[in-house]
Short mmCIF file of N, CA and C in Angstrom, two decimals:
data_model
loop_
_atom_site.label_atom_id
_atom_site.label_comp_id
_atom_site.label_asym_id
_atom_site.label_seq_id
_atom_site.Cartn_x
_atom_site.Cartn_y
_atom_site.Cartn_z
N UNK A 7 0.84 -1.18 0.00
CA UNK A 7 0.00 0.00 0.00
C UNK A 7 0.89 1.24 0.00
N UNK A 8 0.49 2.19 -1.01
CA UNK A 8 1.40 3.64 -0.99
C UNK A 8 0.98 4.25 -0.02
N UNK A 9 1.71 5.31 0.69
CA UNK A 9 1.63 5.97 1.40
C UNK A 9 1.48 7.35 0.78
N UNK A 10 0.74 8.36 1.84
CA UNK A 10 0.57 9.85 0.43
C UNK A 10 2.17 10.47 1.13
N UNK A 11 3.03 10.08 1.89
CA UNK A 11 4.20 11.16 2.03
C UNK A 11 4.98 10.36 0.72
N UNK A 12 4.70 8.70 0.48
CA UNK A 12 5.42 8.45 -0.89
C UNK A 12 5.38 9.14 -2.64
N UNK A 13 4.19 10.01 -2.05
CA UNK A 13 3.89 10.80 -3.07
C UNK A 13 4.33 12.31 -3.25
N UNK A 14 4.75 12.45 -2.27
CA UNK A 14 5.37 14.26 -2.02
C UNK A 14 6.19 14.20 -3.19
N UNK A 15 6.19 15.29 -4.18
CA UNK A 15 7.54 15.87 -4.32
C UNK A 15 8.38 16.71 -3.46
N UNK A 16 9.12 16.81 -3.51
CA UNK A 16 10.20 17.95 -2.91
C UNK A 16 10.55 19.06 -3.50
N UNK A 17 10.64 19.85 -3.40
CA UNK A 17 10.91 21.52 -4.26
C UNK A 17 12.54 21.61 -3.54
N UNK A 18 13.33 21.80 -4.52
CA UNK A 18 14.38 22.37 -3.86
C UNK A 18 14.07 24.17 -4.21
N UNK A 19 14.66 24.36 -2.88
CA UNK A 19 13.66 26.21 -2.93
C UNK A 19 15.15 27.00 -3.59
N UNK A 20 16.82 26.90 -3.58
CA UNK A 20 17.33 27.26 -4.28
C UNK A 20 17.18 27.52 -5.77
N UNK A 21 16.70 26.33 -6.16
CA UNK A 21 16.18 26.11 -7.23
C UNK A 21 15.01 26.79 -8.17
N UNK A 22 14.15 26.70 -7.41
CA UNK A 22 12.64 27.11 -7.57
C UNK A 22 12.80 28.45 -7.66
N UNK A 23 13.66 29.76 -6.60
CA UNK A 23 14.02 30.24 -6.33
C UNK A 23 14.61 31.19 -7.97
N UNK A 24 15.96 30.38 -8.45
CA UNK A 24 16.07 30.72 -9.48
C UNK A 24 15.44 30.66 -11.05
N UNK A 25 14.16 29.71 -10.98
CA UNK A 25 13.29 29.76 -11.92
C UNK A 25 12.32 31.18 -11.95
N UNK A 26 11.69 31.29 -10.38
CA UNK A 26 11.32 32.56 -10.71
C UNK A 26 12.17 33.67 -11.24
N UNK A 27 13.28 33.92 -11.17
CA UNK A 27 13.94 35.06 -11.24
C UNK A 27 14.34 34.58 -12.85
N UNK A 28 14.55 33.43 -13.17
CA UNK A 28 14.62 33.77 -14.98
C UNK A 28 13.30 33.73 -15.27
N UNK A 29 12.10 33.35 -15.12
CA UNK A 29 11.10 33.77 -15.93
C UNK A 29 10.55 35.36 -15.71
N UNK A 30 10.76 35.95 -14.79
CA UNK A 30 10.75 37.35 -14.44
C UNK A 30 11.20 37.89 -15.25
N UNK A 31 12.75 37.33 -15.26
CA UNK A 31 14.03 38.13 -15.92
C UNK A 31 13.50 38.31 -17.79
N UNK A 32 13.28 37.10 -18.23
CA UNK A 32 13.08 36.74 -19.73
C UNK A 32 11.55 37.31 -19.77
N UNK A 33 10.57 37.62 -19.27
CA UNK A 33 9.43 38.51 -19.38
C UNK A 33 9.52 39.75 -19.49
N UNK A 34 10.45 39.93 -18.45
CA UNK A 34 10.58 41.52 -18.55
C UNK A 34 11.87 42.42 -19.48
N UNK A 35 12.40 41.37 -19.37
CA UNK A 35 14.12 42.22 -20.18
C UNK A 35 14.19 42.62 -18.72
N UNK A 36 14.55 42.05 -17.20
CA UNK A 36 15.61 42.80 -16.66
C UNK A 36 16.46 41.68 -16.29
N UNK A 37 17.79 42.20 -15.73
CA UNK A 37 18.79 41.56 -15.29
C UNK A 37 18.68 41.28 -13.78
N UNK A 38 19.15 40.31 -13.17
CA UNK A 38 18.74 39.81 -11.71
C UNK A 38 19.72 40.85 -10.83
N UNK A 39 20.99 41.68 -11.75
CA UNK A 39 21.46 42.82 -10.39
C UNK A 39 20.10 43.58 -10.79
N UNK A 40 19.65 43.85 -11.90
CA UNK A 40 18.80 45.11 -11.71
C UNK A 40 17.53 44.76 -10.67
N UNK A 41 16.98 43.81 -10.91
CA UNK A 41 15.84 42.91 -9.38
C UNK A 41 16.26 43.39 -8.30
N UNK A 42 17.61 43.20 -8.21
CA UNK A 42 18.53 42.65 -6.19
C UNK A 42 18.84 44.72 -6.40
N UNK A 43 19.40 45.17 -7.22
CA UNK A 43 19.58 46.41 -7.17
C UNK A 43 18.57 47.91 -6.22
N UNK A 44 18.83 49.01 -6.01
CA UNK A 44 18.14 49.90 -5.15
C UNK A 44 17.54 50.86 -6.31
N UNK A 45 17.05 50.19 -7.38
CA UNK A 45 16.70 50.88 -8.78
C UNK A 45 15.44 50.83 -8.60
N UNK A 46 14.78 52.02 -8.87
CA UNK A 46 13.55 52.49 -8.69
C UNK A 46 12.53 52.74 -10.01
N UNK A 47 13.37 52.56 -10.96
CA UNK A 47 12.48 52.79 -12.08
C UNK A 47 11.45 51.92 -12.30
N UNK A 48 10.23 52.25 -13.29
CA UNK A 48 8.74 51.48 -12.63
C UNK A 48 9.00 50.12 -13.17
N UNK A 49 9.67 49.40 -14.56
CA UNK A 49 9.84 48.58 -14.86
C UNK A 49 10.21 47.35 -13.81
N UNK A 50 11.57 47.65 -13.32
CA UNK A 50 11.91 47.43 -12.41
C UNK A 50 11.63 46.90 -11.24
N UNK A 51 11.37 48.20 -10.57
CA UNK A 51 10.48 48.09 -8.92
C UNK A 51 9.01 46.81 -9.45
N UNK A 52 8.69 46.94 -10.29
CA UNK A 52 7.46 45.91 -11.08
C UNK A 52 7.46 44.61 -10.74
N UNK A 53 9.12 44.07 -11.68
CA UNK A 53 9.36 43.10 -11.67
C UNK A 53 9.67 42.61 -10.29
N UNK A 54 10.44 43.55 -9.45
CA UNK A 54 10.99 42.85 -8.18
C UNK A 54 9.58 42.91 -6.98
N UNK A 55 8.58 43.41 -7.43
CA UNK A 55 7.47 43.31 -6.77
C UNK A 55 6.82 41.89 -6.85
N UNK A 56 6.55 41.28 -8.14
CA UNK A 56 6.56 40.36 -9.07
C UNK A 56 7.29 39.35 -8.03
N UNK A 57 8.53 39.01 -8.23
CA UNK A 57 9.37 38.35 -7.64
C UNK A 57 9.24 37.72 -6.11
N UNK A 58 8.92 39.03 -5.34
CA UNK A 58 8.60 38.99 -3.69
C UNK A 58 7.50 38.16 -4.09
N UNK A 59 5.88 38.70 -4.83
CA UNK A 59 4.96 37.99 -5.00
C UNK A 59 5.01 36.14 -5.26
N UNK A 60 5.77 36.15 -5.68
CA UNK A 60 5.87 34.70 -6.48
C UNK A 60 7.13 33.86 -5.42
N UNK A 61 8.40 34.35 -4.89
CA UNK A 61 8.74 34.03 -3.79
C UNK A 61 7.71 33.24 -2.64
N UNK A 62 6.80 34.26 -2.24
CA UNK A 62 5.68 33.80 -1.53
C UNK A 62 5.08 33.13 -1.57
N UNK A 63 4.87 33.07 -2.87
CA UNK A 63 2.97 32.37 -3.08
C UNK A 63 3.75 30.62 -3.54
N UNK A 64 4.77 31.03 -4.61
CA UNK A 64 5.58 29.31 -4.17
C UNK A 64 6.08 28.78 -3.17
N UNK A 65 7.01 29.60 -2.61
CA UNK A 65 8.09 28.41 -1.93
C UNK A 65 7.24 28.90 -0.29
N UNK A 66 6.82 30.08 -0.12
CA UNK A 66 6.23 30.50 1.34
C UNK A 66 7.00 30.60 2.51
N UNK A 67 7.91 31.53 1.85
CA UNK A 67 9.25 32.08 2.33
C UNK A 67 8.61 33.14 3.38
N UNK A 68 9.01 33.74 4.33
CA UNK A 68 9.23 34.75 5.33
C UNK A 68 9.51 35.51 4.41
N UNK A 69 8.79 36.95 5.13
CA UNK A 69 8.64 37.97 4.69
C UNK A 69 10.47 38.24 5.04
N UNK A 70 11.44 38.22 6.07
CA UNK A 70 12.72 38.64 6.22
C UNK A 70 13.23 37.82 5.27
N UNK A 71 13.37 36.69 4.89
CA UNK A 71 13.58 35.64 3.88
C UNK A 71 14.02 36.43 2.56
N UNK A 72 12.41 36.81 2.10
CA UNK A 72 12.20 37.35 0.53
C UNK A 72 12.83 38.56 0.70
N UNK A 73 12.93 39.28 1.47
CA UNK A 73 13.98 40.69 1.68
C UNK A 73 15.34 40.00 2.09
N UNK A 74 15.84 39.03 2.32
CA UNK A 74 17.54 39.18 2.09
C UNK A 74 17.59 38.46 0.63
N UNK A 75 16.50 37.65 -0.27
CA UNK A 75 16.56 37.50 -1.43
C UNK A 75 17.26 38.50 -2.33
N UNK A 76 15.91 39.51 -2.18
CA UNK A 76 15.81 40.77 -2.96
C UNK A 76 16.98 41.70 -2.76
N UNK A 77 17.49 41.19 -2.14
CA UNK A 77 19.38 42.47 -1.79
C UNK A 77 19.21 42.75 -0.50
N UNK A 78 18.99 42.06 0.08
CA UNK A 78 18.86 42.45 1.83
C UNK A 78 18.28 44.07 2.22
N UNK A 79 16.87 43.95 1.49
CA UNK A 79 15.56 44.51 2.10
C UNK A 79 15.24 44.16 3.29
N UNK A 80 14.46 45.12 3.65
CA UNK A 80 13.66 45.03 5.11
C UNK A 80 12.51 44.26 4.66
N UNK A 81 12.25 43.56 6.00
CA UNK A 81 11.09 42.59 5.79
C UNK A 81 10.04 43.35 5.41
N UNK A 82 9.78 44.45 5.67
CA UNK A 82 8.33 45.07 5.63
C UNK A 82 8.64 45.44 4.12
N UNK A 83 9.64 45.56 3.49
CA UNK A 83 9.26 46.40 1.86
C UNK A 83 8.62 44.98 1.17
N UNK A 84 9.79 43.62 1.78
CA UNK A 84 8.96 42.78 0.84
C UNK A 84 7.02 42.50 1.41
N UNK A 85 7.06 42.90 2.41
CA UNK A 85 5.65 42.53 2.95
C UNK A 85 5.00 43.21 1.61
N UNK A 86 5.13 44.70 1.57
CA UNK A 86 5.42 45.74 0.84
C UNK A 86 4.81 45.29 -0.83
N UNK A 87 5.73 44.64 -1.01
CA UNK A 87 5.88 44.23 -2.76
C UNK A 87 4.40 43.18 -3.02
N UNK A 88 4.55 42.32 -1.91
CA UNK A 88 3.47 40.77 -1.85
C UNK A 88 2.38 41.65 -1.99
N UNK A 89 1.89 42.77 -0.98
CA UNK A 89 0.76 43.05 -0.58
C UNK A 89 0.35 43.96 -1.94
N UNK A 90 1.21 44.82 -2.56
CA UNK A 90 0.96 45.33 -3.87
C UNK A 90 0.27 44.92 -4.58
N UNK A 91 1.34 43.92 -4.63
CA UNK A 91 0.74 42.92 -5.86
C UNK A 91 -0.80 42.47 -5.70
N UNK A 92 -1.15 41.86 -4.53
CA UNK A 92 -1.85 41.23 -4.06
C UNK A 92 -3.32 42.12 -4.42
N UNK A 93 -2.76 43.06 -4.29
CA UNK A 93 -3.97 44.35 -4.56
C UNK A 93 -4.24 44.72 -6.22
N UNK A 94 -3.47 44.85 -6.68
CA UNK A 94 -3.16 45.00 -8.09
C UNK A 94 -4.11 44.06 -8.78
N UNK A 95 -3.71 42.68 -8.16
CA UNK A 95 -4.59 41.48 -9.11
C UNK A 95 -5.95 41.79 -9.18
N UNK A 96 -6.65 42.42 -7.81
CA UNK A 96 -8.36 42.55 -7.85
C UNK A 96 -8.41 43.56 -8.61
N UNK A 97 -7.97 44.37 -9.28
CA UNK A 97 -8.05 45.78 -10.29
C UNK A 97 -7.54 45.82 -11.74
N UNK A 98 -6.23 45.36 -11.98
CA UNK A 98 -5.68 45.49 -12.78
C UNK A 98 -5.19 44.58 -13.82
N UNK A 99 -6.26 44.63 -15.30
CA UNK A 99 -6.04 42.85 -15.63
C UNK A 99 -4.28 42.92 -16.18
N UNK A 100 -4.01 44.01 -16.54
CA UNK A 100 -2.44 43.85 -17.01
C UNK A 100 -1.96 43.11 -16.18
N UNK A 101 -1.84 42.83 -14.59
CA UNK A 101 -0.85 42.51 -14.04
C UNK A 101 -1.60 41.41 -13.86
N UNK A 102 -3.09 40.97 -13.59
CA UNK A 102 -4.02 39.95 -13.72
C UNK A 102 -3.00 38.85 -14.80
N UNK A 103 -2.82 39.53 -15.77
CA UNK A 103 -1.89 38.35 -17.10
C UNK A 103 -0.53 38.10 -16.81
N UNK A 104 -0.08 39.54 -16.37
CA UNK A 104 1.27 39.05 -15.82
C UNK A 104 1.43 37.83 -14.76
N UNK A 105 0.57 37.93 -13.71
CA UNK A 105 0.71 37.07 -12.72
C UNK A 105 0.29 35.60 -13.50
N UNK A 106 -0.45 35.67 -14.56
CA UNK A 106 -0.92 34.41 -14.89
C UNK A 106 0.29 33.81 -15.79
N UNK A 107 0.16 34.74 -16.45
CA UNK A 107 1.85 33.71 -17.40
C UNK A 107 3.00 33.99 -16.92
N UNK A 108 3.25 34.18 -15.82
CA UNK A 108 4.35 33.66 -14.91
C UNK A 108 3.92 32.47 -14.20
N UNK A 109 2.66 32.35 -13.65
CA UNK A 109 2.21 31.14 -13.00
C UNK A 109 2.31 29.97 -13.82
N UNK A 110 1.73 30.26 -15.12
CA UNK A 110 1.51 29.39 -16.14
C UNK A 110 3.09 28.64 -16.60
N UNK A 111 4.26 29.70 -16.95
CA UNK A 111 5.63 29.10 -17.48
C UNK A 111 6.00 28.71 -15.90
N UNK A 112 5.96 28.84 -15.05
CA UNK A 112 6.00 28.21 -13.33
C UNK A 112 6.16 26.82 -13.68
N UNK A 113 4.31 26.98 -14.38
CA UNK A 113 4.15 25.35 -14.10
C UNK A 113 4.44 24.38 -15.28
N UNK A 114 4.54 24.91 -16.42
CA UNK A 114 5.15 24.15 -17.62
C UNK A 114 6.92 24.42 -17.16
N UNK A 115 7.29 24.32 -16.45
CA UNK A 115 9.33 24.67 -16.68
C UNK A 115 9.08 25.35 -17.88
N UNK A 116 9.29 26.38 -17.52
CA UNK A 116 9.29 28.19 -18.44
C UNK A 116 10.50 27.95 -19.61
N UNK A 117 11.49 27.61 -18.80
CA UNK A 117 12.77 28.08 -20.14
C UNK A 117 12.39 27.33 -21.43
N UNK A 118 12.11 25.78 -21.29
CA UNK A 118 11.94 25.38 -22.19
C UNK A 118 10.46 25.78 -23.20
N UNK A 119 9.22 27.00 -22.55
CA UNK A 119 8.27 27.26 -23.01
C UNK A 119 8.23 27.90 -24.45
N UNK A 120 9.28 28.55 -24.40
CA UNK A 120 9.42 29.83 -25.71
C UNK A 120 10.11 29.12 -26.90
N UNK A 121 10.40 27.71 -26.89
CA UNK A 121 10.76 26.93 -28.22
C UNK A 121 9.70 26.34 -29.01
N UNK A 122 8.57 26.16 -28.13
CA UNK A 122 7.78 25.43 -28.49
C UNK A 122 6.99 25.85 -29.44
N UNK A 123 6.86 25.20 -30.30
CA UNK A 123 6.09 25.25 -32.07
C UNK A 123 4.71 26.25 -31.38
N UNK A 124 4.13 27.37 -31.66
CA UNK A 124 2.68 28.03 -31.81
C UNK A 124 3.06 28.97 -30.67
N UNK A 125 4.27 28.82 -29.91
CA UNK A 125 3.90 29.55 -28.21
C UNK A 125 4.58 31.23 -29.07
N UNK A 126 3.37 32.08 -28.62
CA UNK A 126 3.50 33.58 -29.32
C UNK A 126 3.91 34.09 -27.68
N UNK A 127 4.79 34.81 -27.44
CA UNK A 127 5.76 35.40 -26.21
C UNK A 127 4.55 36.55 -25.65
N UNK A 128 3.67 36.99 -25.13
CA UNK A 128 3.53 38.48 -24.96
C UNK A 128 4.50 39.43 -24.34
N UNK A 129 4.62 40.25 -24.70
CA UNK A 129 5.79 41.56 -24.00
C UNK A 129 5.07 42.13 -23.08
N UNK A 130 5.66 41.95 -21.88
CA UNK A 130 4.87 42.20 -20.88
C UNK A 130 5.30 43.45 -20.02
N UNK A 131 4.85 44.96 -20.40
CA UNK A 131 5.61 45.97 -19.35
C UNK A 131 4.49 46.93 -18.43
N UNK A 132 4.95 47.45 -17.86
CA UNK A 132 3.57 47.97 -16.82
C UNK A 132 2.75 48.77 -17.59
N UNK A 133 2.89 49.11 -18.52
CA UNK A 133 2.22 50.75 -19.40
C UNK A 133 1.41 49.80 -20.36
N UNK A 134 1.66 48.26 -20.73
CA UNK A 134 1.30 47.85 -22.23
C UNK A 134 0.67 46.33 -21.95
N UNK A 135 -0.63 45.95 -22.09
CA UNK A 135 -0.78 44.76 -22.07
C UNK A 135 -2.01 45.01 -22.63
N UNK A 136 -1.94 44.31 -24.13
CA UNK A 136 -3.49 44.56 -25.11
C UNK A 136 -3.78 43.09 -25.54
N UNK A 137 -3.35 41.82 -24.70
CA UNK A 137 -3.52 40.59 -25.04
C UNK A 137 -4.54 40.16 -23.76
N UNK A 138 -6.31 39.44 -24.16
CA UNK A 138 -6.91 39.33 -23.09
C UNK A 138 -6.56 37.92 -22.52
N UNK A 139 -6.59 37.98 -21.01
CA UNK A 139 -5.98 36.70 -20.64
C UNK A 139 -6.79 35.37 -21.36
N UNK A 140 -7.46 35.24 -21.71
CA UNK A 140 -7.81 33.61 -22.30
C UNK A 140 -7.31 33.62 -23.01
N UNK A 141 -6.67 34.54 -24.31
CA UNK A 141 -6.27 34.10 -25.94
C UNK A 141 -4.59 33.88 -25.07
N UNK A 142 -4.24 34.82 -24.02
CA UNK A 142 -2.49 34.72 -23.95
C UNK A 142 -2.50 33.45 -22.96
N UNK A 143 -3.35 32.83 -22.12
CA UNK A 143 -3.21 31.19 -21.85
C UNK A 143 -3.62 30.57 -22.95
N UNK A 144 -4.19 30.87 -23.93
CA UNK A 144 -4.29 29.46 -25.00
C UNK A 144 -2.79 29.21 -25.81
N UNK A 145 -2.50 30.83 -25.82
CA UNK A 145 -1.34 30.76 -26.73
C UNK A 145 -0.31 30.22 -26.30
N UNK A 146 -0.30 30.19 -24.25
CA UNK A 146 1.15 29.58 -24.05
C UNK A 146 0.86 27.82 -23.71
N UNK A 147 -0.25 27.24 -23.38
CA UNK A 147 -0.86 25.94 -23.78
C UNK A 147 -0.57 25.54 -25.24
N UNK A 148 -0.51 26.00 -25.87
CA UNK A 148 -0.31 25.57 -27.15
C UNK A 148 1.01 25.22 -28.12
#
C-alpha cells in the first residue's frame, strides 16, 4: 500500500528560487542585479514586486527571507511588494496576465516554453498589455 508522504515531491527552494527570477528576468528584459539592485524605475520596482509575490505564493518564504533575497531589504518592503501585488490582481487585468503567465511558465518549466512550435511570447511591461488573458493562456498551452 502507498503511502501519500510516498507521493510528495520535494521543491528544492534554491532552485525554484532561481526559476522565478529567470522567468521574471526573460518577461521583462531585466537583469537579476537590476531585481537585487536599489533601482527604482517602474519597470523594475514591477518586476521585483513580481518576484517577492511569487517568492511567496511558491516556496512560502518569510517575509525577512524574501527581503535578504531581494538584496537584503527590510522585511516590511517585501511585505510591501506581496501586498501590492496582491492588490493590483483585484483591479488590474495587465498585471491579472502578468501574474498568470508567470504562473503558467511556473508550471510548464518556463525556459523550455518559448521553443515550443505556436507559443507567441507576450511583451509584458507595466504601461502595455493589449492581449486578453484567455487568448495569452491558449497561446502559451499551445
Amino acid at each position: 500500500m502507498s503511502r501519500a508522504r510516498d507521493n510528495v515531491v520535494t521543491i528544492d527552494p534554491a532552485t525554484e528560487i532561481n526559476r522565478i527570477f529567470a522567468v521574471i528576468r526573460q518577461l521583462f528584459s531585466v537583469t537579476k542585479a537590476e531585481i537585487l539592485s536599489k533601482n527604482r524605475y517602474k519597470h523594475i520596482a514591477h518586476a521585483r514586486h513580481l518576484a517577492a509575490y511569487f517568492l511567496r505564493a511558491v516556496l512560502q518564504l518569510s517575509y525577512p527571507a524574501i527581503g535578504r533575497i531581494l538584496g537584503n531589504r527590510d522585511h516590511t518592503t517585501a511585505m510591501h511588494s506581496v501586498k501590492r501585488i496582491s492588490r493590483m490582481i483585484e483591479y488590474d487585468t495587465c498585471v491579472q496576465r502578468e501574474v498568470a503567465e508567470i504562473a503558467t511558465l511556473l508550471a510548464h518549466n518556463a525556459l523550455q516554453l518559448q521553443t515550443l512550435p505556436g507559443h507567441a511570447r507576450c511583451v509584458l511591461h507595466v504601461t502595455h498589455c493589449s492581449t486578453p488573458p484567455t487568448a495569452l493562456l491558449q497561446r502559451i498551452q499551445t
